[in-house]
Coordinates of C-alpha atoms and ligand atoms in Angstrom, one line a residue:
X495 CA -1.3 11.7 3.8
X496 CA -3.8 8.6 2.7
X497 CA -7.2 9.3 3.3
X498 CA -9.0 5.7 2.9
X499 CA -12.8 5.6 1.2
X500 CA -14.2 2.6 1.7
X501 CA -17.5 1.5 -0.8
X502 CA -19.9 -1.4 0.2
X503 CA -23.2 -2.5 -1.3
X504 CA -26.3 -3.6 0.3
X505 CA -29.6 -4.7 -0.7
X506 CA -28.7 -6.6 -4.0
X507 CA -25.5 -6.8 -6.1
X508 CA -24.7 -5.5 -9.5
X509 CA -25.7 -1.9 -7.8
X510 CA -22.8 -0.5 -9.6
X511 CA -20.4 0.4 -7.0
X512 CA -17.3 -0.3 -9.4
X513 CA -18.8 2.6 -11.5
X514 CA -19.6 4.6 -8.5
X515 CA -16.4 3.9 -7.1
X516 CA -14.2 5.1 -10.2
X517 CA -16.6 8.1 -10.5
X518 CA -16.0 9.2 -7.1
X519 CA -12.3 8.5 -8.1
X520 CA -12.0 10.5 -11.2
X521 CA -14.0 13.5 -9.5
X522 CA -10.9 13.0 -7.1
X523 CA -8.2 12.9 -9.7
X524 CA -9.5 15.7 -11.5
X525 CA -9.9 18.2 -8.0
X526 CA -5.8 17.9 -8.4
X527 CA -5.7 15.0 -6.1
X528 CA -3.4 11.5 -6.2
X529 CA -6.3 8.6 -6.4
X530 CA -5.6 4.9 -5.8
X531 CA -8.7 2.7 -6.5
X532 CA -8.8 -0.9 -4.8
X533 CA -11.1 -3.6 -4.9
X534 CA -11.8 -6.6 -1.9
X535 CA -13.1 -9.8 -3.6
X536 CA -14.5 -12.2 -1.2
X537 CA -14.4 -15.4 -3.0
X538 CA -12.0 -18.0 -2.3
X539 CA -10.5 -18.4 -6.3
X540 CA -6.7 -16.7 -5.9
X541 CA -7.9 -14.7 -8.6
X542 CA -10.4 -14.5 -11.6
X543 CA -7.7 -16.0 -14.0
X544 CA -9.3 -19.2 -13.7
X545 CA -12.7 -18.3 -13.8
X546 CA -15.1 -19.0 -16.5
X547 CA -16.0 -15.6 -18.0
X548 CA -20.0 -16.5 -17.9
X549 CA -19.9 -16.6 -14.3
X550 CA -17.7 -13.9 -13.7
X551 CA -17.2 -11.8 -16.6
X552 CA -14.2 -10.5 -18.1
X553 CA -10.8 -11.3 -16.9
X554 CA -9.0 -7.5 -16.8
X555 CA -5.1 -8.0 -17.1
X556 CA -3.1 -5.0 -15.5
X557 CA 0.4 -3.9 -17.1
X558 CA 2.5 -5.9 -14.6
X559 CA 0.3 -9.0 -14.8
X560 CA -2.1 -9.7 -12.6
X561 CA -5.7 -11.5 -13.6
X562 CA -7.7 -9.5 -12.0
X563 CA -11.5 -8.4 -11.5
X564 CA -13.5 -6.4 -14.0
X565 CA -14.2 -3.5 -11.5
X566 CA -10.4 -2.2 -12.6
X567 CA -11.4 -2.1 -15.5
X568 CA -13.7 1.1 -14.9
X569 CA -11.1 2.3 -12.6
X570 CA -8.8 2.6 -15.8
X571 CA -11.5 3.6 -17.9
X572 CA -12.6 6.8 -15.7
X573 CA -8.9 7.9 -14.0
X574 CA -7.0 7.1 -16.7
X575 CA -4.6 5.1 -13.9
X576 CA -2.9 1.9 -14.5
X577 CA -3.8 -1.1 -11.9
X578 CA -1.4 -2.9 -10.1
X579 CA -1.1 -6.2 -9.1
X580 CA -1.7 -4.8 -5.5
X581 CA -4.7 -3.5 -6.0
X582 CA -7.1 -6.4 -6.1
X583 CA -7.0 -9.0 -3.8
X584 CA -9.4 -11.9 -2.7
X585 CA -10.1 -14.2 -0.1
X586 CA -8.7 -17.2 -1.6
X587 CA -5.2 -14.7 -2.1
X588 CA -5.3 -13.6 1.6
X589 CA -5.9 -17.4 2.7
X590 CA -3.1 -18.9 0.6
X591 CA -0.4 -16.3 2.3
X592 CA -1.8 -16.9 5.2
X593 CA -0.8 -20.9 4.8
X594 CA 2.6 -20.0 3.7
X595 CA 3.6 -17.8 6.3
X596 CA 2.1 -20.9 8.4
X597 CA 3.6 -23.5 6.8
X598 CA 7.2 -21.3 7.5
X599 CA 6.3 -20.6 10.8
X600 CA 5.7 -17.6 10.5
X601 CA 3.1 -17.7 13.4
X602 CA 5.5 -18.6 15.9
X603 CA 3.1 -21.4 17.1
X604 CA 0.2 -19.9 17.4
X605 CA -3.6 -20.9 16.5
X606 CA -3.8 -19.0 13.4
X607 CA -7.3 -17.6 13.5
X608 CA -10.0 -14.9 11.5
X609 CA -9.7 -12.3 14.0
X610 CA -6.5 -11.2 13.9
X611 CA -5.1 -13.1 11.4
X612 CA -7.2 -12.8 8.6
X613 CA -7.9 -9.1 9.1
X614 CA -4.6 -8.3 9.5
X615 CA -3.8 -9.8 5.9
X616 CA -6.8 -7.9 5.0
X617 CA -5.3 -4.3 7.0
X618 CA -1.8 -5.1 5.3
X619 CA -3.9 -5.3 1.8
X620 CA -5.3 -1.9 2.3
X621 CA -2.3 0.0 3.4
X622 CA 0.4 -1.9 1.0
X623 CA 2.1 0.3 -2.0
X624 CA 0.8 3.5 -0.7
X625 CA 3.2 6.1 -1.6
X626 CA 2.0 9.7 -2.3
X627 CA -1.9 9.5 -2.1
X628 CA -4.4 11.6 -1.4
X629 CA -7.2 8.9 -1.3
X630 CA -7.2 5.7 -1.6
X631 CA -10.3 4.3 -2.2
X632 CA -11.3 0.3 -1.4
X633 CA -14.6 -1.7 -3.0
X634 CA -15.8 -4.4 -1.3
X635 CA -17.2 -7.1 -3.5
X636 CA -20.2 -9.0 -2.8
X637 CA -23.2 -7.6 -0.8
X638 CA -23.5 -6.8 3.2
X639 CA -25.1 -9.6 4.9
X640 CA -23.1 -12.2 2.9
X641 CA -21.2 -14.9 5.0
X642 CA -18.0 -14.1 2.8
X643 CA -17.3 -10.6 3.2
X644 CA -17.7 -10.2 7.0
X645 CA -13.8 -11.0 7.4
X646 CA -13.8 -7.8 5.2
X647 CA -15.8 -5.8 7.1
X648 CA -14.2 -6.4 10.0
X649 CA -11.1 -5.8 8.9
X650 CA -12.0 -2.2 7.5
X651 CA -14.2 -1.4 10.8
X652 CA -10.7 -2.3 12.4
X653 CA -8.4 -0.8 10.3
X654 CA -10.8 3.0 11.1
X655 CA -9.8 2.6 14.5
X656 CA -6.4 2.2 13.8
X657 CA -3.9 3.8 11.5
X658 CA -7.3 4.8 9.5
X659 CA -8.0 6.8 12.9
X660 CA -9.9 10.0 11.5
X661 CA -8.7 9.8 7.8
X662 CA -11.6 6.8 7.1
X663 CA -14.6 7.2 5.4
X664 CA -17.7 4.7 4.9
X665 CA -19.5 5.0 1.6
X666 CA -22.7 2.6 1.2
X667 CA -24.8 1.8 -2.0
X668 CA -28.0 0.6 -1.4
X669 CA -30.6 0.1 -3.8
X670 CA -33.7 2.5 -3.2
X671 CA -36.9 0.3 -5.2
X672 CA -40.2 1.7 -7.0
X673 CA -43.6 0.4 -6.2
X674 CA -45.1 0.5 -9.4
X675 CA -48.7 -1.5 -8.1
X676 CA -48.5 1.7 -5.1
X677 CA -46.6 4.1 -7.0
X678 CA -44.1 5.0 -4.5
X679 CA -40.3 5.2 -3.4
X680 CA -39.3 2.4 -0.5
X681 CA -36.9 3.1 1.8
X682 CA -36.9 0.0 4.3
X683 CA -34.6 -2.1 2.3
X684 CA -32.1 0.5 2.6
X685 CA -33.1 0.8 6.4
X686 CA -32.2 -2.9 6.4
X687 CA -29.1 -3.0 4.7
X688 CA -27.4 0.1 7.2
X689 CA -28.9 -1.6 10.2
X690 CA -26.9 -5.0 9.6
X691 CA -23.8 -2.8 8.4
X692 CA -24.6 -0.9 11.7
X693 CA -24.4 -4.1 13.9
X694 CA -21.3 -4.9 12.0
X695 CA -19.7 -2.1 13.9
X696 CA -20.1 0.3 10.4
X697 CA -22.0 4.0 10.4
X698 CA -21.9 4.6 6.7
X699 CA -20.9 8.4 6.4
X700 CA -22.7 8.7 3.0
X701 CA -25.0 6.7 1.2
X702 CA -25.6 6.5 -2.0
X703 CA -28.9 5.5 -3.3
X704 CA -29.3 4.2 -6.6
X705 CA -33.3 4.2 -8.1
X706 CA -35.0 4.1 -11.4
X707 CA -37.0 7.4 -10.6
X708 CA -35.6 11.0 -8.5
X709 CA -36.0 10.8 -4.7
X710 CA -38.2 13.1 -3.8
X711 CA -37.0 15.5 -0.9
X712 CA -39.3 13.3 2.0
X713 CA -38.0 9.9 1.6
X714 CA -34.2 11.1 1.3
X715 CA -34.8 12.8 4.7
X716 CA -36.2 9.5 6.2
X717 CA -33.3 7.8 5.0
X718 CA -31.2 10.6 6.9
X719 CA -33.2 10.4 9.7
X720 CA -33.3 6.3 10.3
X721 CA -30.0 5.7 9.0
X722 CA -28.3 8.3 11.3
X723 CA -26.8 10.2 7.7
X724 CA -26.3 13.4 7.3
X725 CA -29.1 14.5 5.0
X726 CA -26.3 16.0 2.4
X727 CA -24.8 13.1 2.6
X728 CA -27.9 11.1 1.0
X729 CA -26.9 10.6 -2.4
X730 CA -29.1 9.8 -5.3
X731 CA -28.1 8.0 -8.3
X732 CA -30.8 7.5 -11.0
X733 CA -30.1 5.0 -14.0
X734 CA -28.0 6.9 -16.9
X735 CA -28.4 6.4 -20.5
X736 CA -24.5 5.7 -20.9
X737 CA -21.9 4.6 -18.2
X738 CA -19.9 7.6 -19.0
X739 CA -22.9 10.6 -17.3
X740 CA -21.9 8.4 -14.2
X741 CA -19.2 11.1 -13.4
X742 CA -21.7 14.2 -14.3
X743 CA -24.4 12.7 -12.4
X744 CA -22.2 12.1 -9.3
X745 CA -21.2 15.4 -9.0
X746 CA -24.4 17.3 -9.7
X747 CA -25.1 15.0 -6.6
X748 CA -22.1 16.6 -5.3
X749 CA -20.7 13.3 -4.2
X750 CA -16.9 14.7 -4.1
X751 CA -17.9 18.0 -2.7
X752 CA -19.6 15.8 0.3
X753 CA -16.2 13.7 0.4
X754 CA -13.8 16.6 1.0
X755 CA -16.0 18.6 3.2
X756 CA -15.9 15.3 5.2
X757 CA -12.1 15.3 5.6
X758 CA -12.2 18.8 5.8
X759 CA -10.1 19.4 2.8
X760 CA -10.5 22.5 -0.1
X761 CA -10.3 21.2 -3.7
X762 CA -6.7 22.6 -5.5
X763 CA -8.2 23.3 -8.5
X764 CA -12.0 23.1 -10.2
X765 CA -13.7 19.7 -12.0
X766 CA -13.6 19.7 -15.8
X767 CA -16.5 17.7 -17.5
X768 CA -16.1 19.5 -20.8
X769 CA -14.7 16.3 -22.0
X770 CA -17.4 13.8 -20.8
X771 CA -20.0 15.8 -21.4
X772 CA -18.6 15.9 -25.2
X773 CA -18.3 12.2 -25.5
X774 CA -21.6 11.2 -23.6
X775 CA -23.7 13.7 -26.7
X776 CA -21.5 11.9 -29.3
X777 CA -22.7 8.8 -27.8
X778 CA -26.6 9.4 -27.5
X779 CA -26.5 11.8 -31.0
X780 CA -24.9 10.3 -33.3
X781 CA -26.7 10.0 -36.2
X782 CA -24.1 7.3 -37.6
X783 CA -24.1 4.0 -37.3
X784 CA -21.9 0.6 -38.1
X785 CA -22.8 -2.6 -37.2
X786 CA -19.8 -4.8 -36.1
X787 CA -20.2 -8.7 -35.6
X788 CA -18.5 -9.7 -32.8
X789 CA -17.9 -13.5 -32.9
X790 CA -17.4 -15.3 -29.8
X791 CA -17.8 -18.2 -27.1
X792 CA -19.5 -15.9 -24.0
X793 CA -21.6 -13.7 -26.3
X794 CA -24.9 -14.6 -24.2
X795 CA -22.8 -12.7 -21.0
X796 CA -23.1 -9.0 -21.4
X797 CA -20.2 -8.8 -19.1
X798 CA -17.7 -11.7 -20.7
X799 CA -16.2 -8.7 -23.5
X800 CA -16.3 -5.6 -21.4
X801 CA -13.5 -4.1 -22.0
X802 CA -13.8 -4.8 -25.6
X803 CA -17.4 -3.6 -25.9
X804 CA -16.0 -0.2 -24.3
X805 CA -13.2 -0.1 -26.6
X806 CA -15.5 -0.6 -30.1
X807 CA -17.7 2.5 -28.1
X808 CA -14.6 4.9 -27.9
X809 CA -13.7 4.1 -31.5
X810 CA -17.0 5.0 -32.4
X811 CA -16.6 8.4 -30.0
X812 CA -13.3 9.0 -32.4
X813 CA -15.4 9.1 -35.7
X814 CA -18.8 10.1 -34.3
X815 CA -20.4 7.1 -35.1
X816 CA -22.9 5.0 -32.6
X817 CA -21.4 1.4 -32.9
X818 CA -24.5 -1.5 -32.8
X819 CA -22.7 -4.8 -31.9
X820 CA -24.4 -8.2 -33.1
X821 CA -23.3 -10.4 -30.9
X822 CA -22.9 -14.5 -32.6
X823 CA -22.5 -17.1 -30.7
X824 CA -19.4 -19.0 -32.5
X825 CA -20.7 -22.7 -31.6
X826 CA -23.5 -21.9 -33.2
X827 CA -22.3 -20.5 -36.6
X828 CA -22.8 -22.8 -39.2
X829 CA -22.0 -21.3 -43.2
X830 CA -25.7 -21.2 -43.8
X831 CA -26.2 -18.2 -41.2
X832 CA -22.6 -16.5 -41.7
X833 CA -23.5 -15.8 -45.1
X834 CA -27.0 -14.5 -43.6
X835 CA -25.5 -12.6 -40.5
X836 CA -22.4 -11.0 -41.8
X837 CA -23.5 -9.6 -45.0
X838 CA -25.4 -7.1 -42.6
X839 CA -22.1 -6.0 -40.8
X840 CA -19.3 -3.4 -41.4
X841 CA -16.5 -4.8 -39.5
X842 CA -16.0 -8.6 -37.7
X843 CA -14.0 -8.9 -34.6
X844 CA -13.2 -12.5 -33.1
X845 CA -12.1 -11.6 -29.3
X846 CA -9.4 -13.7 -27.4
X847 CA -10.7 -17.2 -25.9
X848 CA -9.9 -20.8 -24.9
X849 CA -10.3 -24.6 -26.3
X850 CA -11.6 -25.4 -29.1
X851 CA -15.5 -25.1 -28.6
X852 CA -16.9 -22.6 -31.3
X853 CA -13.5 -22.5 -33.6
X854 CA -15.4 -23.8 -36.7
X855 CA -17.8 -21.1 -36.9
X856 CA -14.8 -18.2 -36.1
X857 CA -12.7 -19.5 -38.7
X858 CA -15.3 -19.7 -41.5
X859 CA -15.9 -16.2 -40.1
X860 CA -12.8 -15.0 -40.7
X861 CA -12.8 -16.5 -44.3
X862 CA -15.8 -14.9 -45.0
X863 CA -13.9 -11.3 -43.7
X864 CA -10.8 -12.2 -46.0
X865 CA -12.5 -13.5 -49.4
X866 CA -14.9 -10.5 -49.1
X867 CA -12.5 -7.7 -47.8
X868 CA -15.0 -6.8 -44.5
X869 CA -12.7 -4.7 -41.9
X870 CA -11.4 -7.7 -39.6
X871 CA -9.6 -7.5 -36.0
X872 CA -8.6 -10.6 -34.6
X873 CA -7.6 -10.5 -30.9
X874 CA -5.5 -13.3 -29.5
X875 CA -7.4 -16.4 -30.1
X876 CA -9.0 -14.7 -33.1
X877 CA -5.5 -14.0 -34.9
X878 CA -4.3 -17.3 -33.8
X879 CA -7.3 -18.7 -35.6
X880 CA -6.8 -16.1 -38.3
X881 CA -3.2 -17.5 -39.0
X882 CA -4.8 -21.0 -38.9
X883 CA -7.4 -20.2 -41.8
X884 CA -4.9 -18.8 -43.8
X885 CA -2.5 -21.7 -43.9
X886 CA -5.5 -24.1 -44.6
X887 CA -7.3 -22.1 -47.2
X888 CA -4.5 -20.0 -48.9
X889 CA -1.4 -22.2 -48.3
X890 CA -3.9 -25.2 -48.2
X891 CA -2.2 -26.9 -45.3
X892 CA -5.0 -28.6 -44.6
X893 CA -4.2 -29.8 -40.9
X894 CA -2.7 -26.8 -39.7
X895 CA -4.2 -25.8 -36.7
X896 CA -2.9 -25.3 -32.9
X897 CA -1.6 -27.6 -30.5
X898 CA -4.1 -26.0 -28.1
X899 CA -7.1 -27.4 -30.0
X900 CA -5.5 -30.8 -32.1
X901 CA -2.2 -32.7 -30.7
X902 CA -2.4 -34.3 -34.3
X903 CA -2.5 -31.1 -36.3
X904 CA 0.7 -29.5 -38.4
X905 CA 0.8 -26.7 -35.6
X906 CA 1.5 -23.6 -37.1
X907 CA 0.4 -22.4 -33.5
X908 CA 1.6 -24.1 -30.1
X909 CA 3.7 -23.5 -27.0
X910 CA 6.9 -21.5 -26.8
X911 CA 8.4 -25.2 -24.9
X912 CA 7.2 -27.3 -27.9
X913 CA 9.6 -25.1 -30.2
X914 CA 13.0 -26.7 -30.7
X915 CA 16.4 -24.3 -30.6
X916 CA 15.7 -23.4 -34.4
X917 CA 12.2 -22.4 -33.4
X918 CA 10.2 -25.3 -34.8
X919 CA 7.3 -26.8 -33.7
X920 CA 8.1 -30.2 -32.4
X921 CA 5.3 -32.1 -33.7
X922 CA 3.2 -34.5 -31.4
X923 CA 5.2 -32.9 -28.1
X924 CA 2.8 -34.3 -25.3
X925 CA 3.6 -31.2 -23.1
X926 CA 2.4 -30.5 -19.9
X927 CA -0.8 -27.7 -20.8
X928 CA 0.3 -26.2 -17.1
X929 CA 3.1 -23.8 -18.6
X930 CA 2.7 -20.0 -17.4
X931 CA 0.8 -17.7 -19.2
X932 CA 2.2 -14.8 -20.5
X933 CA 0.8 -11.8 -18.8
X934 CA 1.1 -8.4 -18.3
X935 CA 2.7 -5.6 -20.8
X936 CA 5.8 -6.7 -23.4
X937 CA 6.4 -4.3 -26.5
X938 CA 6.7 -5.2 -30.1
X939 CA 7.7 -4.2 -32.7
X940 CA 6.6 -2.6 -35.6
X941 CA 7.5 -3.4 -39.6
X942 CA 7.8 -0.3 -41.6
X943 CA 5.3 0.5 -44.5
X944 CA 2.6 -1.8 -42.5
X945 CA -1.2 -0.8 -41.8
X946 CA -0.1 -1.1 -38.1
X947 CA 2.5 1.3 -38.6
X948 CA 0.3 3.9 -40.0
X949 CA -2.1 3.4 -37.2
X950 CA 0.0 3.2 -34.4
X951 CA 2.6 6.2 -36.0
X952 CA 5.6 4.3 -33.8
X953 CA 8.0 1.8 -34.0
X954 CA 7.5 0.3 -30.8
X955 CA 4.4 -0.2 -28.5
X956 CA 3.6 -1.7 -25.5
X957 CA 0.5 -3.8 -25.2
X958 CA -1.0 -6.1 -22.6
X959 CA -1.3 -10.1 -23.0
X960 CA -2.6 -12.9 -21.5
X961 CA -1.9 -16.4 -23.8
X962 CA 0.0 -19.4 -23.7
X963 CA 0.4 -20.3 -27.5
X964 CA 2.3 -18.5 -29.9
X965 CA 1.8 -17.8 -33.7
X966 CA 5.4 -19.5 -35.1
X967 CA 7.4 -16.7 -36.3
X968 CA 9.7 -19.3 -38.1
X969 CA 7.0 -19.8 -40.7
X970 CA 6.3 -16.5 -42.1
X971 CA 8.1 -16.4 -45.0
X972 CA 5.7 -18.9 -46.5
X973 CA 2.4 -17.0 -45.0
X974 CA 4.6 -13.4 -47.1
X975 CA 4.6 -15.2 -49.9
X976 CA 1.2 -15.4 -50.2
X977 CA 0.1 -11.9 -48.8
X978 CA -0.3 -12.8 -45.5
X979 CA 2.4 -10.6 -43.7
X980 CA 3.4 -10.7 -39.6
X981 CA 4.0 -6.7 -39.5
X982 CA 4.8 -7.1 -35.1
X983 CA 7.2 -8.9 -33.3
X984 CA 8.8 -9.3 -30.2
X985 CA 12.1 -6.8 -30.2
X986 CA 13.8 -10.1 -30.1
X987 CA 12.0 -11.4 -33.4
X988 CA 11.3 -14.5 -31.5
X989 CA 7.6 -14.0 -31.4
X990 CA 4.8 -13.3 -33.4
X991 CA 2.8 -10.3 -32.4
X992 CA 0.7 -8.5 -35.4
X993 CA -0.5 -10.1 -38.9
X994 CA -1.9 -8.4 -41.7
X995 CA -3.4 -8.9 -45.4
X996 CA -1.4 -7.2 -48.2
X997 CA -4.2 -7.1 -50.4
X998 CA -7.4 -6.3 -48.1
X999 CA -8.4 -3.1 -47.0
X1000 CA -8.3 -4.0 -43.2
X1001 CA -7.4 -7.2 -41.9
X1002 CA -5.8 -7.2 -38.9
X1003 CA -4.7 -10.1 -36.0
X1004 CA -2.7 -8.8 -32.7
X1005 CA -1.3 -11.4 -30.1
X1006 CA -2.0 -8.9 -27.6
X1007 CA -5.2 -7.6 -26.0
X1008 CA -5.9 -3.5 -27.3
X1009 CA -8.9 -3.1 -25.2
X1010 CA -7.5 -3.2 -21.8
X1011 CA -5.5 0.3 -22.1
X1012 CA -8.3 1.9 -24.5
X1013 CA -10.4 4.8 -22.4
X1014 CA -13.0 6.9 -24.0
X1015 CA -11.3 10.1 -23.3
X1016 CA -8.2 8.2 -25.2
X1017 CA -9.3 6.1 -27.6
X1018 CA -7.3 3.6 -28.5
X1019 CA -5.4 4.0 -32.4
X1020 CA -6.6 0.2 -33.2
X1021 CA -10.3 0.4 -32.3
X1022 CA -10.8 3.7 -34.2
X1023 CA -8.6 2.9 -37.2
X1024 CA -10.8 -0.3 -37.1
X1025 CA -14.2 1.3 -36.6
X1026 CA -12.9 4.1 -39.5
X1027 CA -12.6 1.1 -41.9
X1028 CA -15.9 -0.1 -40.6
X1029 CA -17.4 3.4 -41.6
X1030 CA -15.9 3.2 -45.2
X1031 CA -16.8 -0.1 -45.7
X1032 CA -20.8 0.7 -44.8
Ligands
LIG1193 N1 -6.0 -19.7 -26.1 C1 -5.0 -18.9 -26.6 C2 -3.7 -19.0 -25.9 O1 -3.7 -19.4 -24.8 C3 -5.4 -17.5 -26.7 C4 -5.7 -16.8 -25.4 C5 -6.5 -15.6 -25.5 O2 -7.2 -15.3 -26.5 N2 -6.4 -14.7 -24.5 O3 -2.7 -18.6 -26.4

């Protein structure tokens, strides 16, 4: 039976209820129980696929395709449990079913309204795909008080009273402030935040309290006492030197222990933290260090390369290294300060991306990383553009480019419905930019004798993407001739997926997008092969 935890923030946002949420979740998971994780979105966008990344941050893409928030991200990261496309949804997704089933009549007439339309979209949301359990546990995006997410909160105050009669929970995350000027805790903000949750129709059951400083024993039993909480079910949750003593901290709090005594359920087996507790000391200890440069459009957005930025940190965890990364911001790059910047670096990664804004400055980058053997990963758009650089400056096509950035270039890059039947590049096709995206996992395939091979130690993987434009697998004998050899295809040899350099030490460009399935308990093959070559290389 599904028992539904649901996790709302009050006060501010950016509280970290994602982290809390997949926390809670991998405390869960690692008690013996089945966890789903979930995440409500209340703006109006379908989803975040179309979404610049400095407003939102990263774009997480789940195995079966779905664009989806950064929250399942951490989900992965702490359970180690794929995504679905199910599991996020957002208002503008529950509003355009809502037309369609409209526009086909669906409503049999009726004035289609919020109350019970939308919340019924919303209940379906919650209960959809559940199969064996234990706890499913929803986010709600945004903050309590906001206009957007009250169709939300409805919906879950509804859905406890229904079929999540006495198998609901209510978690709440409020933000618990320091007075520096009179040196003390305040608890009214909080007061505030449960009292408008409260007239929503919601009693939080626990609440968790996130502060800069411990809560001392008085104020956790006022927030107890004037938020109608049990006082063991006042959580505190103090900043942490790393994301990953979120799990520790949590259940020192006892946060999952609080949980099950709630539904009145005894945990099947005990929580093991050996493992984090090993990679959190090899995060703050080590006495290694490698600087990688990590080239790209969003740099200035902490949040634009998560997943990527947790992925270089579990490659460090796999060789015990602390991984500094100096961020460049690719429009800005001109030769004078690549010479200047990435002589100080071990390793230079150029993540995916869009248009051409900042290309220069990545491809005199990667130059830079192939004429003086520096450890290189290009990811998507950065092996497209690695491609690119080699067929200007090694097979001195000097117009090769993609027909993403130049209509008027040779492309040795451009969409799958430019190609014609021998797989050509039809030059100067004027094709609609709207084709679909390809998304989700596809496997390759792996050349023998190749770098990738030895760091992968299979012949096939499966690997997430999200691009339009392909790398033109018709070309490569010419790029092999020259060194530059595409070691990954698709099993149909049709498309391009990995490139490599014969005669560097580690150059390396994948079509697809590593960091998504990377975790730091797992580290992914590519990230620590890549940060190993970044520790030689020091
Ligand atoms: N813009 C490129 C494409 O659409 C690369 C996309 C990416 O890096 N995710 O193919």
């Amino acid at each position: 039976m599904a028992r539904y935890i649901f996790v709302t923030g009050g006060v501010v946002s950016s509280l970290g209820k994602g982290l809390s949420s997949a926390s809670l979740a991998f405390l869960l998971k690692s008690q013996g129980f089945n966890v789903r994780l979930r995440k409500m979105d209340p703006y109006l966008n379908i989803d975040p696929g179309t979404m610049s990344p400095f407003q939102h941050g990263e774009v997480f893409v789940t195995d079966d395709g779905a664009e989806t928030d950064l929250d399942l991200g951490h989900y992965e990261r702490f359970t180690n449990i794929s995504a679905r496309k199910s599991d996020n949804v957002t208002t503008g997704k529950i509003y355009s079913d809502i037309l369609k089933k409209e526009r086909k009549g669906e409503y049999l007439g009726k004035t289609v309204q919020v109350i019970p339309h939308v919340t019924d979209q919303i209940k379906e949301f919650i209960k959809k795909d559940i199969t064996n359990e234990d706890f499913v546990i929803c986010e709600i995006g945004g903050t309590v008080g906001d206009i957007e997410s009250l169709p939300f909160l409805e919906a879950i105050r509804q859905f406890s009273n229904e079929d999540g009669y006495n198998k609901s929970l209510f978690v709440h995350l409020t933000l618990v402030p320091f007075l520096k000027s009179s040196d003390e805790i305040k608890t009214k903000p909080t007061q505030h935040s449960v009292k408008e949750l409260r007239s929503l129709g919601i009693q939080p059951d626990i609440i968790i309290c996130r502060s800069e400083k411990p809560i001392p024993l008085d104020q956790r039993k006022k927030i107890s006492l004037f938020c109608n909480v049990r006082y063991k079910n006042v959580i505190e949750t103090v900043d942490v030197k790393t994301i990953y003593e979120a799990p520790k901290s949590f259940y020192d709090e006892k946060l999952d222990k609080q949980v099950l005594s709630f539904f009145k359920i005894k945990p099947k087996r005990k929580v093991n933290l050996r493992p984090w507790n090993k990679i959190t000391k090899t995060i703050l200890n080590s006495k290694n260090e490698v600087n990688i440069a990590l080239i790209g459009k969003y740099v200035n957005l902490k949040d634009a390369y998560k997943s990527l930025d947790e992925a270089l940190t579990h490659g460090g965890i796999k060789n015990n290294v602390k991984v500094n990364m100096l961020r460049l911001d690719s429009e800005k790059l001109k030769n004078r300060e690549i010479n200047q910047n990435l002589k100080k670096v071990s390793g230079i990664l150029i993540p995916g991306g869009f248009g051409k804004r900042g290309t220069d400055g990545k491809i005199m980058s990667i130059r830079f990383a192939r004429e003086l053997k520096i450890p290189f990963l290009g990811i998507c758009f950065g092996m497209q553009l690695a491609v690119i650089e080699f067929a200007r400056n090694v097979l001195k096509i000097k117009n090769a480019g993609s027909s993403e950035l130049d209509t008027k270039c040779e492309p040795v890059v451009g969409l799958m419905e430019e190609w014609d039947k021998n797989g050509l590049i039809i030059k100067g096709s004027n094709m609609d930019l709207g084709g679909t995206m390809r998304l989700g996992s596809y496997n390759a395939k792996l050349r023998h004798n190749s770098l990738i091979k030895k760091i992968y130690k299979k012949s096939y993987i499966s690997e997430r993407h999200r691009h339009r434009y392909e790398v033109n697998f018709n070309i490569k004998e010419k790029f092999e001739k020259k060194g530059m050899i595409f070691s990954g295809s698709s099993p149909d040899n049709k498309l391009t997926e990995i490139v490599e350099l014969k005669s560097h030490p580690w150059f390396i460009g994948v079509q697809f997008h590593p960091e998504f399935k990377s975790r730091p308990l797992y580290p992914h093959p590519l990230f620590s092969s890549f940060i190993k070559a970044a520790k030689k290389n020091k």
